[in-house]
JSON list of C-alpha atoms and ligand atoms in Angstrom, two decimals:
[
{"chain": "A", "resi": 208, "resn": "MET", "atom": "CA", "xyz": [0.02, 0.19, 0.03]},
{"chain": "A", "resi": 209, "resn": "ASN", "atom": "CA", "xyz": [1.37, 3.23, -0.56]},
{"chain": "A", "resi": 210, "resn": "LEU", "atom": "CA", "xyz": [0.02, 5.90, 1.64]},
{"chain": "A", "resi": 211, "resn": "VAL", "atom": "CA", "xyz": [0.40, 9.58, 1.52]},
{"chain": "A", "resi": 212, "resn": "LEU", "atom": "CA", "xyz": [-0.07, 11.60, 5.22]},
{"chain": "A", "resi": 213, "resn": "LEU", "atom": "CA", "xyz": [-1.51, 14.67, 4.49]},
{"chain": "A", "resi": 214, "resn": "GLY", "atom": "CA", "xyz": [-2.10, 18.16, 7.04]},
{"chain": "A", "resi": 215, "resn": "PRO", "atom": "CA", "xyz": [-0.41, 21.12, 8.16]},
{"chain": "A", "resi": 216, "resn": "PRO", "atom": "CA", "xyz": [2.65, 21.48, 10.31]},
{"chain": "A", "resi": 217, "resn": "GLY", "atom": "CA", "xyz": [2.43, 19.80, 13.43]},
{"chain": "A", "resi": 218, "resn": "ALA", "atom": "CA", "xyz": [-0.22, 17.55, 12.87]},
{"chain": "A", "resi": 219, "resn": "GLY", "atom": "CA", "xyz": [1.40, 14.20, 13.85]},
{"chain": "A", "resi": 220, "resn": "LYS", "atom": "CA", "xyz": [2.55, 13.17, 10.14]},
{"chain": "A", "resi": 221, "resn": "GLY", "atom": "CA", "xyz": [6.34, 12.44, 10.98]},
{"chain": "A", "resi": 222, "resn": "THR", "atom": "CA", "xyz": [5.04, 10.07, 14.14]},
{"chain": "A", "resi": 223, "resn": "GLN", "atom": "CA", "xyz": [2.40, 8.52, 12.40]},
{"chain": "A", "resi": 224, "resn": "ALA", "atom": "CA", "xyz": [4.63, 7.48, 9.96]},
{"chain": "A", "resi": 225, "resn": "LYS", "atom": "CA", "xyz": [7.37, 5.77, 11.93]},
{"chain": "A", "resi": 226, "resn": "ARG", "atom": "CA", "xyz": [5.17, 4.14, 13.25]},
{"chain": "A", "resi": 227, "resn": "LEU", "atom": "CA", "xyz": [2.80, 2.53, 10.74]},
{"chain": "A", "resi": 228, "resn": "GLN", "atom": "CA", "xyz": [7.33, 2.67, 8.81]},
{"chain": "A", "resi": 229, "resn": "ASP", "atom": "CA", "xyz": [7.88, 0.21, 12.04]},
{"chain": "A", "resi": 230, "resn": "GLN", "atom": "CA", "xyz": [4.72, -1.99, 12.14]},
{"chain": "A", "resi": 231, "resn": "ARG", "atom": "CA", "xyz": [3.54, -2.68, 8.61]},
{"chain": "A", "resi": 232, "resn": "ALA", "atom": "CA", "xyz": [6.67, -2.72, 6.80]},
{"chain": "A", "resi": 233, "resn": "LEU", "atom": "CA", "xyz": [6.36, 0.06, 4.66]},
{"chain": "A", "resi": 234, "resn": "VAL", "atom": "CA", "xyz": [9.09, 2.52, 3.98]},
{"chain": "A", "resi": 235, "resn": "GLN", "atom": "CA", "xyz": [8.59, 6.29, 4.98]},
{"chain": "A", "resi": 236, "resn": "LEU", "atom": "CA", "xyz": [9.85, 9.58, 2.51]},
{"chain": "A", "resi": 237, "resn": "SER", "atom": "CA", "xyz": [10.50, 12.80, 4.06]},
{"chain": "A", "resi": 238, "resn": "THR", "atom": "CA", "xyz": [11.12, 15.43, 2.30]},
{"chain": "A", "resi": 239, "resn": "GLY", "atom": "CA", "xyz": [11.68, 17.72, 5.26]},
{"chain": "A", "resi": 240, "resn": "ASP", "atom": "CA", "xyz": [14.30, 14.61, 7.02]},
{"chain": "A", "resi": 241, "resn": "MET", "atom": "CA", "xyz": [16.33, 14.13, 3.57]},
{"chain": "A", "resi": 242, "resn": "LEU", "atom": "CA", "xyz": [16.19, 19.11, 3.01]},
{"chain": "A", "resi": 243, "resn": "ARG", "atom": "CA", "xyz": [17.07, 18.66, 6.65]},
{"chain": "A", "resi": 244, "resn": "ALA", "atom": "CA", "xyz": [19.98, 16.43, 5.91]},
{"chain": "A", "resi": 245, "resn": "ALA", "atom": "CA", "xyz": [21.17, 17.87, 3.09]},
{"chain": "A", "resi": 246, "resn": "VAL", "atom": "CA", "xyz": [21.19, 21.12, 5.35]},
{"chain": "A", "resi": 247, "resn": "ALA", "atom": "CA", "xyz": [23.24, 19.90, 7.78]},
{"chain": "A", "resi": 248, "resn": "ALA", "atom": "CA", "xyz": [25.56, 18.16, 5.03]},
{"chain": "A", "resi": 249, "resn": "GLY", "atom": "CA", "xyz": [26.49, 21.57, 4.04]},
{"chain": "A", "resi": 250, "resn": "THR", "atom": "CA", "xyz": [25.61, 20.26, 0.17]},
{"chain": "A", "resi": 251, "resn": "GLU", "atom": "CA", "xyz": [24.09, 23.30, -2.85]},
{"chain": "A", "resi": 252, "resn": "LEU", "atom": "CA", "xyz": [21.42, 21.85, -2.59]},
{"chain": "A", "resi": 253, "resn": "GLY", "atom": "CA", "xyz": [21.37, 22.09, 1.08]},
{"chain": "A", "resi": 254, "resn": "ARG", "atom": "CA", "xyz": [22.21, 25.50, 1.07]},
{"chain": "A", "resi": 255, "resn": "LYS", "atom": "CA", "xyz": [19.45, 26.79, -1.16]},
{"chain": "A", "resi": 256, "resn": "ALA", "atom": "CA", "xyz": [16.90, 24.89, 0.47]},
{"chain": "A", "resi": 257, "resn": "GLY", "atom": "CA", "xyz": [17.96, 26.18, 4.18]},
{"chain": "A", "resi": 258, "resn": "GLU", "atom": "CA", "xyz": [17.45, 29.97, 3.22]},
{"chain": "A", "resi": 259, "resn": "ILE", "atom": "CA", "xyz": [14.10, 29.15, 2.13]},
{"chain": "A", "resi": 260, "resn": "MET", "atom": "CA", "xyz": [12.99, 26.54, 4.99]},
{"chain": "A", "resi": 261, "resn": "GLU", "atom": "CA", "xyz": [14.19, 29.14, 7.42]},
{"chain": "A", "resi": 262, "resn": "ARG", "atom": "CA", "xyz": [11.25, 31.61, 6.28]},
{"chain": "A", "resi": 263, "resn": "GLY", "atom": "CA", "xyz": [8.53, 29.01, 6.05]},
{"chain": "A", "resi": 264, "resn": "ALA", "atom": "CA", "xyz": [8.34, 28.52, 2.44]},
{"chain": "A", "resi": 265, "resn": "LEU", "atom": "CA", "xyz": [8.06, 25.89, 0.54]},
{"chain": "A", "resi": 266, "resn": "VAL", "atom": "CA", "xyz": [11.28, 24.53, -1.46]},
{"chain": "A", "resi": 267, "resn": "PRO", "atom": "CA", "xyz": [10.79, 24.58, -5.72]},
{"chain": "A", "resi": 268, "resn": "ASP", "atom": "CA", "xyz": [9.35, 21.57, -6.83]},
{"chain": "A", "resi": 269, "resn": "GLU", "atom": "CA", "xyz": [11.47, 20.09, -9.33]},
{"chain": "A", "resi": 270, "resn": "ILE", "atom": "CA", "xyz": [14.14, 19.60, -5.86]},
{"chain": "A", "resi": 271, "resn": "VAL", "atom": "CA", "xyz": [11.33, 17.84, -3.43]},
{"chain": "A", "resi": 272, "resn": "ILE", "atom": "CA", "xyz": [10.80, 15.69, -6.43]},
{"chain": "A", "resi": 273, "resn": "GLY", "atom": "CA", "xyz": [14.10, 14.87, -7.57]},
{"chain": "A", "resi": 274, "resn": "LEU", "atom": "CA", "xyz": [15.25, 13.90, -3.47]},
{"chain": "A", "resi": 275, "resn": "ILE", "atom": "CA", "xyz": [11.39, 11.82, -3.83]},
{"chain": "A", "resi": 276, "resn": "ALA", "atom": "CA", "xyz": [12.99, 9.86, -7.26]},
{"chain": "A", "resi": 277, "resn": "GLU", "atom": "CA", "xyz": [16.16, 9.50, -6.01]},
{"chain": "A", "resi": 278, "resn": "ARG", "atom": "CA", "xyz": [15.35, 8.01, -2.88]},
{"chain": "A", "resi": 279, "resn": "MET", "atom": "CA", "xyz": [12.26, 4.67, -4.81]},
{"chain": "A", "resi": 280, "resn": "ASP", "atom": "CA", "xyz": [14.90, 4.50, -7.01]},
{"chain": "A", "resi": 281, "resn": "ALA", "atom": "CA", "xyz": [17.05, 3.37, -4.31]},
{"chain": "A", "resi": 282, "resn": "ASP", "atom": "CA", "xyz": [14.70, 1.49, -1.92]},
{"chain": "A", "resi": 283, "resn": "LYS", "atom": "CA", "xyz": [11.78, -0.43, -4.05]},
{"chain": "A", "resi": 284, "resn": "GLY", "atom": "CA", "xyz": [9.40, -0.04, -0.79]},
{"chain": "A", "resi": 285, "resn": "GLY", "atom": "CA", "xyz": [8.98, -2.78, 0.98]},
{"chain": "A", "resi": 286, "resn": "LYS", "atom": "CA", "xyz": [5.16, -3.49, 1.08]},
{"chain": "A", "resi": 287, "resn": "GLY", "atom": "CA", "xyz": [4.76, 0.35, -0.15]},
{"chain": "A", "resi": 288, "resn": "PHE", "atom": "CA", "xyz": [5.71, 4.15, 0.37]},
{"chain": "A", "resi": 289, "resn": "ILE", "atom": "CA", "xyz": [4.18, 6.80, 3.56]},
{"chain": "A", "resi": 290, "resn": "LEU", "atom": "CA", "xyz": [4.93, 9.74, 1.59]},
{"chain": "A", "resi": 291, "resn": "ASP", "atom": "CA", "xyz": [4.99, 12.12, 4.42]},
{"chain": "A", "resi": 292, "resn": "GLY", "atom": "CA", "xyz": [5.51, 15.63, 3.86]},
{"chain": "A", "resi": 293, "resn": "PHE", "atom": "CA", "xyz": [5.35, 15.15, 0.41]},
{"chain": "A", "resi": 294, "resn": "PRO", "atom": "CA", "xyz": [3.65, 15.88, -2.10]},
{"chain": "A", "resi": 295, "resn": "ARG", "atom": "CA", "xyz": [2.37, 19.73, -0.70]},
{"chain": "A", "resi": 296, "resn": "THR", "atom": "CA", "xyz": [1.54, 21.00, -4.33]},
{"chain": "A", "resi": 297, "resn": "ILE", "atom": "CA", "xyz": [-0.08, 19.36, -7.52]},
{"chain": "A", "resi": 298, "resn": "GLY", "atom": "CA", "xyz": [2.60, 19.49, -9.46]},
{"chain": "A", "resi": 299, "resn": "GLN", "atom": "CA", "xyz": [4.24, 17.09, -6.93]},
{"chain": "A", "resi": 300, "resn": "ALA", "atom": "CA", "xyz": [1.11, 15.09, -6.78]},
{"chain": "A", "resi": 301, "resn": "GLU", "atom": "CA", "xyz": [1.26, 14.74, -10.62]},
{"chain": "A", "resi": 302, "resn": "ALA", "atom": "CA", "xyz": [4.83, 14.22, -10.33]},
{"chain": "A", "resi": 303, "resn": "LEU", "atom": "CA", "xyz": [4.78, 11.55, -7.57]},
{"chain": "A", "resi": 304, "resn": "ASP", "atom": "CA", "xyz": [1.50, 9.56, -10.06]},
{"chain": "A", "resi": 305, "resn": "ARG", "atom": "CA", "xyz": [3.77, 10.06, -12.39]},
{"chain": "A", "resi": 306, "resn": "LEU", "atom": "CA", "xyz": [6.79, 8.30, -10.61]},
{"chain": "A", "resi": 307, "resn": "LEU", "atom": "CA", "xyz": [4.48, 5.45, -9.32]},
{"chain": "A", "resi": 308, "resn": "GLU", "atom": "CA", "xyz": [2.84, 4.70, -12.87]},
{"chain": "A", "resi": 309, "resn": "ALA", "atom": "CA", "xyz": [6.27, 4.19, -14.10]},
{"chain": "A", "resi": 310, "resn": "ARG", "atom": "CA", "xyz": [6.84, 1.56, -11.56]},
{"chain": "A", "resi": 311, "resn": "GLY", "atom": "CA", "xyz": [3.35, 0.10, -11.50]},
{"chain": "A", "resi": 312, "resn": "LYS", "atom": "CA", "xyz": [1.74, 1.61, -8.84]},
{"chain": "A", "resi": 313, "resn": "GLU", "atom": "CA", "xyz": [-0.32, 4.15, -7.21]},
{"chain": "A", "resi": 314, "resn": "VAL", "atom": "CA", "xyz": [-0.94, 6.28, -4.32]},
{"chain": "A", "resi": 315, "resn": "ASP", "atom": "CA", "xyz": [-3.97, 3.71, -2.43]},
{"chain": "A", "resi": 316, "resn": "ARG", "atom": "CA", "xyz": [-4.70, 5.97, 0.39]},
{"chain": "A", "resi": 317, "resn": "VAL", "atom": "CA", "xyz": [-4.57, 9.67, 1.48]},
{"chain": "A", "resi": 318, "resn": "VAL", "atom": "CA", "xyz": [-4.99, 9.80, 5.09]},
{"chain": "A", "resi": 319, "resn": "VAL", "atom": "CA", "xyz": [-6.07, 13.46, 6.17]},
{"chain": "A", "resi": 320, "resn": "LEU", "atom": "CA", "xyz": [-4.85, 15.12, 9.71]},
{"chain": "A", "resi": 321, "resn": "ASP", "atom": "CA", "xyz": [-6.84, 17.08, 10.52]},
{"chain": "A", "resi": 322, "resn": "VAL", "atom": "CA", "xyz": [-5.87, 19.76, 13.29]},
{"chain": "A", "resi": 323, "resn": "ASP", "atom": "CA", "xyz": [-6.81, 23.18, 14.55]},
{"chain": "A", "resi": 324, "resn": "ASP", "atom": "CA", "xyz": [-4.75, 25.61, 13.78]},
{"chain": "A", "resi": 325, "resn": "ASP", "atom": "CA", "xyz": [-4.70, 27.69, 16.92]},
{"chain": "A", "resi": 326, "resn": "LYS", "atom": "CA", "xyz": [-3.60, 24.71, 18.69]},
{"chain": "A", "resi": 327, "resn": "LEU", "atom": "CA", "xyz": [-0.68, 23.75, 16.17]},
{"chain": "A", "resi": 328, "resn": "VAL", "atom": "CA", "xyz": [1.18, 26.82, 17.27]},
{"chain": "A", "resi": 329, "resn": "GLN", "atom": "CA", "xyz": [1.29, 25.76, 20.52]},
{"chain": "A", "resi": 330, "resn": "ARG", "atom": "CA", "xyz": [1.92, 22.60, 19.61]},
{"chain": "A", "resi": 331, "resn": "ILE", "atom": "CA", "xyz": [5.31, 22.95, 17.73]},
{"chain": "A", "resi": 332, "resn": "THR", "atom": "CA", "xyz": [7.04, 25.74, 19.21]},
{"chain": "A", "resi": 333, "resn": "GLY", "atom": "CA", "xyz": [7.10, 23.86, 22.41]},
{"chain": "A", "resi": 334, "resn": "ARG", "atom": "CA", "xyz": [8.36, 20.85, 20.84]},
{"chain": "A", "resi": 335, "resn": "PHE", "atom": "CA", "xyz": [12.21, 18.98, 20.95]},
{"chain": "A", "resi": 336, "resn": "THR", "atom": "CA", "xyz": [14.02, 16.23, 20.12]},
{"chain": "A", "resi": 337, "resn": "CYS", "atom": "CA", "xyz": [17.02, 14.02, 22.33]},
{"chain": "A", "resi": 338, "resn": "ALA", "atom": "CA", "xyz": [20.18, 14.48, 20.05]},
{"chain": "A", "resi": 339, "resn": "THR", "atom": "CA", "xyz": [21.19, 11.23, 20.55]},
{"chain": "A", "resi": 340, "resn": "CYS", "atom": "CA", "xyz": [18.41, 8.22, 20.28]},
{"chain": "A", "resi": 341, "resn": "GLY", "atom": "CA", "xyz": [15.62, 11.00, 18.09]},
{"chain": "A", "resi": 342, "resn": "GLU", "atom": "CA", "xyz": [13.11, 10.50, 20.73]},
{"chain": "A", "resi": 343, "resn": "GLY", "atom": "CA", "xyz": [10.53, 13.44, 21.09]},
{"chain": "A", "resi": 344, "resn": "TYR", "atom": "CA", "xyz": [9.21, 15.65, 23.86]},
{"chain": "A", "resi": 345, "resn": "HIS", "atom": "CA", "xyz": [6.65, 18.87, 24.35]},
{"chain": "A", "resi": 346, "resn": "ASP", "atom": "CA", "xyz": [7.54, 21.47, 26.98]},
{"chain": "A", "resi": 347, "resn": "LEU", "atom": "CA", "xyz": [4.01, 21.23, 27.95]},
{"chain": "A", "resi": 348, "resn": "PHE", "atom": "CA", "xyz": [3.01, 17.35, 27.04]},
{"chain": "A", "resi": 349, "resn": "LYS", "atom": "CA", "xyz": [5.30, 15.48, 27.16]},
{"chain": "A", "resi": 350, "resn": "LYS", "atom": "CA", "xyz": [8.25, 16.20, 29.48]},
{"chain": "A", "resi": 351, "resn": "PRO", "atom": "CA", "xyz": [10.96, 13.67, 29.96]},
{"chain": "A", "resi": 352, "resn": "LYS", "atom": "CA", "xyz": [10.60, 12.14, 33.31]},
{"chain": "A", "resi": 353, "resn": "VAL", "atom": "CA", "xyz": [13.90, 13.78, 34.96]},
{"chain": "A", "resi": 354, "resn": "GLU", "atom": "CA", "xyz": [14.21, 17.02, 33.93]},
{"chain": "A", "resi": 355, "resn": "GLY", "atom": "CA", "xyz": [17.39, 17.57, 30.89]},
{"chain": "A", "resi": 356, "resn": "VAL", "atom": "CA", "xyz": [17.12, 13.15, 30.73]},
{"chain": "A", "resi": 357, "resn": "CYS", "atom": "CA", "xyz": [16.07, 11.73, 27.91]},
{"chain": "A", "resi": 358, "resn": "ASP", "atom": "CA", "xyz": [14.00, 8.59, 29.37]},
{"chain": "A", "resi": 359, "resn": "GLY", "atom": "CA", "xyz": [14.67, 6.34, 26.42]},
{"chain": "A", "resi": 360, "resn": "CYS", "atom": "CA", "xyz": [18.12, 6.39, 26.28]},
{"chain": "A", "resi": 361, "resn": "GLY", "atom": "CA", "xyz": [19.49, 8.63, 29.24]},
{"chain": "A", "resi": 362, "resn": "GLY", "atom": "CA", "xyz": [20.84, 11.63, 26.68]},
{"chain": "A", "resi": 363, "resn": "THR", "atom": "CA", "xyz": [21.06, 14.70, 27.94]},
{"chain": "A", "resi": 364, "resn": "THR", "atom": "CA", "xyz": [21.74, 17.32, 24.77]},
{"chain": "A", "resi": 365, "resn": "PHE", "atom": "CA", "xyz": [17.95, 18.04, 23.04]},
{"chain": "A", "resi": 366, "resn": "THR", "atom": "CA", "xyz": [17.77, 19.63, 20.15]},
{"chain": "A", "resi": 367, "resn": "ARG", "atom": "CA", "xyz": [14.95, 22.22, 18.61]},
{"chain": "A", "resi": 368, "resn": "ARG", "atom": "CA", "xyz": [14.31, 22.46, 15.29]},
{"chain": "A", "resi": 369, "resn": "LYS", "atom": "CA", "xyz": [15.08, 26.29, 13.60]},
{"chain": "A", "resi": 370, "resn": "ASP", "atom": "CA", "xyz": [11.69, 26.50, 11.96]},
{"chain": "A", "resi": 371, "resn": "ASP", "atom": "CA", "xyz": [9.91, 25.59, 15.18]},
{"chain": "A", "resi": 372, "resn": "THR", "atom": "CA", "xyz": [9.45, 29.41, 16.16]},
{"chain": "A", "resi": 373, "resn": "GLU", "atom": "CA", "xyz": [5.80, 31.39, 16.24]},
{"chain": "A", "resi": 374, "resn": "GLU", "atom": "CA", "xyz": [6.74, 33.03, 13.21]},
{"chain": "A", "resi": 375, "resn": "VAL", "atom": "CA", "xyz": [7.61, 30.45, 10.86]},
{"chain": "A", "resi": 376, "resn": "VAL", "atom": "CA", "xyz": [5.82, 28.32, 11.67]},
{"chain": "A", "resi": 377, "resn": "ARG", "atom": "CA", "xyz": [2.97, 30.62, 11.10]},
{"chain": "A", "resi": 378, "resn": "ALA", "atom": "CA", "xyz": [4.11, 31.58, 8.02]},
{"chain": "A", "resi": 379, "resn": "ARG", "atom": "CA", "xyz": [4.40, 27.54, 7.53]},
{"chain": "A", "resi": 380, "resn": "LEU", "atom": "CA", "xyz": [0.84, 27.15, 8.34]},
{"chain": "A", "resi": 381, "resn": "THR", "atom": "CA", "xyz": [-0.13, 30.03, 5.25]},
{"chain": "A", "resi": 382, "resn": "ALA", "atom": "CA", "xyz": [1.67, 28.15, 2.41]},
{"chain": "A", "resi": 383, "resn": "TYR", "atom": "CA", "xyz": [0.02, 24.83, 3.90]},
{"chain": "A", "resi": 384, "resn": "HIS", "atom": "CA", "xyz": [-3.82, 26.58, 3.17]},
{"chain": "A", "resi": 385, "resn": "ALA", "atom": "CA", "xyz": [-2.80, 28.37, 0.26]},
{"chain": "A", "resi": 386, "resn": "GLN", "atom": "CA", "xyz": [-0.62, 25.78, -1.43]},
{"chain": "A", "resi": 387, "resn": "THR", "atom": "CA", "xyz": [-1.45, 22.27, 0.39]},
{"chain": "A", "resi": 388, "resn": "LYS", "atom": "CA", "xyz": [-4.75, 22.35, 1.18]},
{"chain": "A", "resi": 389, "resn": "PRO", "atom": "CA", "xyz": [-6.01, 22.09, -2.34]},
{"chain": "A", "resi": 390, "resn": "LEU", "atom": "CA", "xyz": [-4.49, 18.45, -2.79]},
{"chain": "A", "resi": 391, "resn": "ILE", "atom": "CA", "xyz": [-7.65, 17.05, -0.19]},
{"chain": "A", "resi": 392, "resn": "ALA", "atom": "CA", "xyz": [-9.68, 18.02, -3.08]},
{"chain": "A", "resi": 393, "resn": "TYR", "atom": "CA", "xyz": [-7.60, 16.51, -5.73]},
{"chain": "A", "resi": 394, "resn": "TYR", "atom": "CA", "xyz": [-7.11, 13.27, -4.15]},
{"chain": "A", "resi": 395, "resn": "ALA", "atom": "CA", "xyz": [-11.18, 13.34, -3.35]},
{"chain": "A", "resi": 396, "resn": "LYS", "atom": "CA", "xyz": [-11.86, 13.73, -6.25]},
{"chain": "A", "resi": 397, "resn": "GLN", "atom": "CA", "xyz": [-10.05, 9.68, -6.89]},
{"chain": "A", "resi": 398, "resn": "GLY", "atom": "CA", "xyz": [-12.07, 8.99, -3.48]},
{"chain": "A", "resi": 399, "resn": "LYS", "atom": "CA", "xyz": [-8.94, 8.16, -1.30]},
{"chain": "A", "resi": 400, "resn": "VAL", "atom": "CA", "xyz": [-9.23, 10.74, 1.00]},
{"chain": "A", "resi": 401, "resn": "ARG", "atom": "CA", "xyz": [-10.17, 9.39, 4.92]},
{"chain": "A", "resi": 402, "resn": "SER", "atom": "CA", "xyz": [-9.78, 11.86, 7.59]},
{"chain": "A", "resi": 403, "resn": "VAL", "atom": "CA", "xyz": [-8.57, 11.61, 11.07]},
{"chain": "A", "resi": 404, "resn": "ASP", "atom": "CA", "xyz": [-9.03, 14.07, 13.92]},
{"chain": "A", "resi": 405, "resn": "GLY", "atom": "CA", "xyz": [-5.47, 14.71, 14.40]},
{"chain": "A", "resi": 406, "resn": "MET", "atom": "CA", "xyz": [-6.34, 16.69, 17.81]},
{"chain": "A", "resi": 407, "resn": "ALA", "atom": "CA", "xyz": [-6.91, 13.55, 19.57]},
{"chain": "A", "resi": 408, "resn": "ASP", "atom": "CA", "xyz": [-4.65, 11.28, 21.90]},
{"chain": "A", "resi": 409, "resn": "ILE", "atom": "CA", "xyz": [-1.85, 10.11, 19.69]},
{"chain": "A", "resi": 410, "resn": "GLU", "atom": "CA", "xyz": [-3.24, 6.17, 20.77]},
{"chain": "A", "resi": 411, "resn": "THR", "atom": "CA", "xyz": [-6.99, 6.98, 18.88]},
{"chain": "A", "resi": 412, "resn": "VAL", "atom": "CA", "xyz": [-4.75, 8.82, 16.19]},
{"chain": "A", "resi": 413, "resn": "GLN", "atom": "CA", "xyz": [-3.34, 5.40, 15.70]},
{"chain": "A", "resi": 414, "resn": "LYS", "atom": "CA", "xyz": [-6.54, 3.44, 16.28]},
{"chain": "A", "resi": 415, "resn": "GLU", "atom": "CA", "xyz": [-8.28, 6.11, 14.09]},
{"chain": "A", "resi": 416, "resn": "ILE", "atom": "CA", "xyz": [-5.50, 5.50, 10.82]},
{"chain": "A", "resi": 417, "resn": "ASP", "atom": "CA", "xyz": [-5.58, 1.89, 11.36]},
{"chain": "A", "resi": 418, "resn": "GLN", "atom": "CA", "xyz": [-9.19, 1.49, 10.52]},
{"chain": "A", "resi": 419, "resn": "ALA", "atom": "CA", "xyz": [-9.08, 3.94, 8.04]},
{"chain": "A", "resi": 420, "resn": "LEU", "atom": "CA", "xyz": [-5.91, 1.60, 6.27]},
{"chain": "A", "resi": 421, "resn": "ASP", "atom": "CA", "xyz": [-7.29, -1.62, 6.65]},
{"chain": "A", "resi": 422, "resn": "ALA", "atom": "CA", "xyz": [-11.41, -0.35, 5.51]},
{"chain": "A", "resi": 423, "resn": "ALA", "atom": "CA", "xyz": [-11.75, -1.86, 2.38]},
{"chain": "B", "resi": 108, "resn": "LIG", "atom": "P1", "xyz": [8.66, 19.39, 7.28]},
{"chain": "B", "resi": 108, "resn": "LIG", "atom": "O1", "xyz": [9.54, 18.51, 7.90]},
{"chain": "B", "resi": 108, "resn": "LIG", "atom": "O2", "xyz": [8.24, 18.14, 6.93]},
{"chain": "B", "resi": 108, "resn": "LIG", "atom": "O3", "xyz": [7.61, 20.12, 7.97]},
{"chain": "B", "resi": 108, "resn": "LIG", "atom": "O4", "xyz": [9.14, 20.04, 6.24]},
{"chain": "B", "resi": 108, "resn": "LIG", "atom": "C1", "xyz": [10.16, 21.95, 6.88]},
{"chain": "B", "resi": 108, "resn": "LIG", "atom": "C2", "xyz": [10.30, 22.48, 5.87]},
{"chain": "B", "resi": 108, "resn": "LIG", "atom": "O5", "xyz": [10.87, 21.99, 4.69]},
{"chain": "B", "resi": 108, "resn": "LIG", "atom": "C3", "xyz": [8.99, 22.68, 5.10]},
{"chain": "B", "resi": 108, "resn": "LIG", "atom": "O6", "xyz": [8.45, 24.23, 5.73]},
{"chain": "B", "resi": 108, "resn": "LIG", "atom": "C4", "xyz": [9.45, 23.18, 3.50]},
{"chain": "B", "resi": 108, "resn": "LIG", "atom": "O7", "xyz": [10.79, 24.85, 3.67]},
{"chain": "B", "resi": 108, "resn": "LIG", "atom": "C5", "xyz": [10.24, 22.03, 3.13]},
{"chain": "B", "resi": 108, "resn": "LIG", "atom": "N1", "xyz": [9.43, 20.53, 2.83]},
{"chain": "B", "resi": 108, "resn": "LIG", "atom": "C6", "xyz": [9.09, 20.12, 3.03]},
{"chain": "B", "resi": 108, "resn": "LIG", "atom": "N2", "xyz": [8.46, 19.24, 2.35]},
{"chain": "B", "resi": 108, "resn": "LIG", "atom": "C7", "xyz": [8.73, 19.97, 0.93]},
{"chain": "B", "resi": 108, "resn": "LIG", "atom": "C8", "xyz": [7.85, 19.58, 0.24]},
{"chain": "B", "resi": 108, "resn": "LIG", "atom": "N3", "xyz": [7.45, 18.33, -0.30]},
{"chain": "B", "resi": 108, "resn": "LIG", "atom": "N4", "xyz": [7.60, 20.47, -1.19]},
{"chain": "B", "resi": 108, "resn": "LIG", "atom": "C9", "xyz": [8.94, 21.66, -0.84]},
{"chain": "B", "resi": 108, "resn": "LIG", "atom": "N5", "xyz": [9.09, 21.98, 0.37]},
{"chain": "B", "resi": 108, "resn": "LIG", "atom": "C10", "xyz": [9.20, 20.92, 1.43]}
]
């Protein structure tokens, strides 16, 4: 099954994609992760993308389409791909259809995580990650049991994403509404969309996604 996870920044796409990857032998393709890796590696693509990401704008279609195509060539996708943070524009969605078709596949399901915009800013600006094992935390909703120490691995260094400030989050939300939301109608026309309440707790969201994927 090839699955697109759609929703604004902070909706929980990454969290759910990682879980689905582990539980269903699907391969997570996150353009945000790929771009952050390019920024960290200091490649030319990374320098170009990093400046755009810091503003909360979208990186040009041809860059992210190229990254996805490369990854699909390198990894055949196990039982399928989970597209996390891609596509984000109609042009990207059309390119994805072509990339999958060339490999004898298609988008099977699109899960939309519905969330309340006002809550997103609070959700995103509070999040931080263990630099050692990648476990995610939140200033209000999920603090480490011992302050400053990762519950999972005992690490004591944490990182915050550079684009998780309130000003940049608002720009990212604007980009989502203008450029990405129209994808819901694009996929609804194909009968592939299932909506899930992304404001519920993580376990409930998981259950709803599983139901959406397992329903015929
Ligand atoms: P994310 O981790 O998915 O929230 O992405 C972080 C940032 O990377 C976004 O705000 C964009 O600047 C950029 N980005 C990630 N995926 C895409 C995409 N599919 N199209 C354009 N820009 C993207």
